mmCIF file of C-alpha atoms in Angstrom:
data_model
loop_
_atom_site.group_PDB
_atom_site.id
_atom_site.type_symbol
_atom_site.label_atom_id
_atom_site.label_comp_id
_atom_site.label_asym_id
_atom_site.label_seq_id
_atom_site.Cartn_x
_atom_site.Cartn_y
_atom_site.Cartn_z
ATOM 1 C CA MET A 1 0.000 0.000 0.000
ATOM 2 C CA SER A 2 1.318 3.425 -0.920
ATOM 3 C CA GLN A 3 1.899 6.262 1.512
ATOM 4 C CA GLY A 4 -0.870 8.190 -0.229
ATOM 5 C CA MET A 5 -3.337 5.385 0.475
ATOM 6 C CA GLU A 6 -2.220 5.180 4.109
ATOM 7 C CA ASP A 7 -2.877 8.920 4.398
ATOM 8 C CA PHE A 8 -6.274 8.498 2.721
ATOM 9 C CA LEU A 9 -7.314 5.800 5.211
ATOM 10 C CA LYS A 10 -6.430 8.101 8.135
ATOM 11 C CA LEU A 11 -8.916 10.734 6.935
ATOM 12 C CA SER A 12 -12.432 11.016 8.315
ATOM 13 C CA THR A 13 -15.133 8.996 6.566
ATOM 14 C CA SER A 14 -16.703 12.195 5.243
ATOM 15 C CA GLU A 15 -13.399 13.364 3.730
ATOM 16 C CA GLN A 16 -12.748 9.911 2.241
ATOM 17 C CA THR A 17 -16.238 9.977 0.732
ATOM 18 C CA ARG A 18 -15.637 13.412 -0.769
ATOM 19 C CA LEU A 19 -12.365 12.317 -2.375
ATOM 20 C CA LEU A 20 -13.898 9.128 -3.755
ATOM 21 C CA PHE A 21 -16.778 11.101 -5.241
ATOM 22 C CA LEU A 22 -14.418 13.628 -6.853
ATOM 23 C CA ASP A 23 -11.497 11.443 -7.919
ATOM 24 C CA GLY A 24 -12.573 7.806 -7.656
ATOM 25 C CA THR A 25 -14.205 5.559 -10.225
ATOM 26 C CA PHE A 26 -17.325 3.661 -9.224
ATOM 27 C CA ILE A 27 -17.050 0.018 -10.317
ATOM 28 C CA LEU A 28 -20.157 -1.751 -8.972
ATOM 29 C CA SER A 29 -22.252 -2.386 -5.913
ATOM 30 C CA ILE A 30 -23.352 -5.485 -4.103
ATOM 31 C CA ARG A 31 -25.726 -6.227 -1.257
ATOM 32 C CA TYR A 32 -23.986 -7.742 1.735
ATOM 33 C CA TYR A 33 -26.059 -8.412 4.838
ATOM 34 C CA GLY A 34 -27.450 -5.005 5.890
ATOM 35 C CA TYR A 35 -25.146 -3.052 3.616
ATOM 36 C CA LYS A 36 -24.932 -1.802 0.115
ATOM 37 C CA VAL A 37 -21.200 -2.131 -0.608
ATOM 38 C CA ASN A 38 -19.902 0.097 -3.378
ATOM 39 C CA LEU A 39 -16.606 -0.825 -4.962
ATOM 40 C CA TYR A 40 -14.445 2.090 -6.119
ATOM 41 C CA LEU A 41 -11.087 2.388 -7.824
ATOM 42 C CA TYR A 42 -9.036 5.190 -6.285
ATOM 43 C CA LYS A 43 -5.355 5.776 -7.089
ATOM 44 C CA ASN A 44 -4.934 2.207 -8.393
ATOM 45 C CA GLU A 45 -6.441 0.666 -5.245
ATOM 46 C CA TYR A 46 -9.894 -0.890 -4.844
ATOM 47 C CA LEU A 47 -11.921 0.387 -1.901
ATOM 48 C CA GLU A 48 -15.193 -0.821 -0.435
ATOM 49 C CA VAL A 49 -17.701 1.710 0.859
ATOM 50 C CA PHE A 50 -20.178 0.208 3.341
ATOM 51 C CA TYR A 51 -23.479 2.061 3.229
ATOM 52 C CA ASN A 52 -26.130 1.241 5.837
ATOM 53 C CA HIS A 53 -29.387 2.140 4.106
ATOM 54 C CA LYS A 54 -31.487 1.774 7.279
ATOM 55 C CA GLN A 55 -29.410 4.397 9.072
ATOM 56 C CA ASP A 56 -28.694 6.331 5.862
ATOM 57 C CA LEU A 57 -24.962 6.566 6.488
ATOM 58 C CA ILE A 58 -21.626 5.320 5.309
ATOM 59 C CA GLU A 59 -20.279 3.221 8.156
ATOM 60 C CA LYS A 60 -16.802 2.522 6.837
ATOM 61 C CA ILE A 61 -14.460 2.635 3.888
ATOM 62 C CA GLN A 62 -11.730 0.029 3.591
ATOM 63 C CA LEU A 63 -9.324 -1.516 1.136
ATOM 64 C CA LEU A 64 -10.724 -4.465 -0.778
ATOM 65 C CA ASP A 65 -9.770 -7.723 0.947
ATOM 66 C CA TYR A 66 -9.159 -10.158 -1.901
ATOM 67 C CA GLN A 67 -9.378 -13.133 0.500
ATOM 68 C CA HIS A 68 -12.829 -12.223 1.879
ATOM 69 C CA THR A 69 -15.927 -14.207 0.971
ATOM 70 C CA ARG A 70 -17.447 -11.018 -0.516
ATOM 71 C CA MET A 71 -15.227 -11.610 -3.543
ATOM 72 C CA LYS A 72 -17.688 -14.229 -4.794
ATOM 73 C CA PHE A 73 -20.374 -11.513 -5.027
ATOM 74 C CA TYR A 74 -18.062 -9.348 -7.110
ATOM 75 C CA ALA A 75 -17.092 -12.329 -9.258
ATOM 76 C CA ASP A 76 -20.742 -12.768 -10.237
ATOM 77 C CA GLN A 77 -20.740 -9.303 -11.810
ATOM 78 C CA ILE A 78 -17.240 -8.596 -13.148
ATOM 79 C CA ASN A 79 -14.143 -10.328 -14.439
ATOM 80 C CA ILE A 80 -12.392 -10.897 -11.096
ATOM 81 C CA LYS A 81 -9.010 -11.387 -12.790
ATOM 82 C CA SER A 82 -9.032 -7.702 -13.714
ATOM 83 C CA VAL A 83 -9.559 -6.770 -10.046
ATOM 84 C CA ALA A 84 -7.258 -9.322 -8.420
ATOM 85 C CA SER A 85 -4.234 -8.645 -10.604
#
């Protein structure tokens, strides 16, 4: 992970959201338990944005974990080789 990404992850959720909206590329969204998880590409890193629709708020933003079981939900919608490489 680059220093720039480390700095990004230290920002507040609202500032991270602003930067993703301005400079990130939305890839797709999935439903995962009580969340709508939006996948973004930002500075050559994939980030997951966890939106809780019942509370109408973004709960967290984190780097995509390629080992997590959520990957199967992404694989249903996109060519996972392009994300995992």
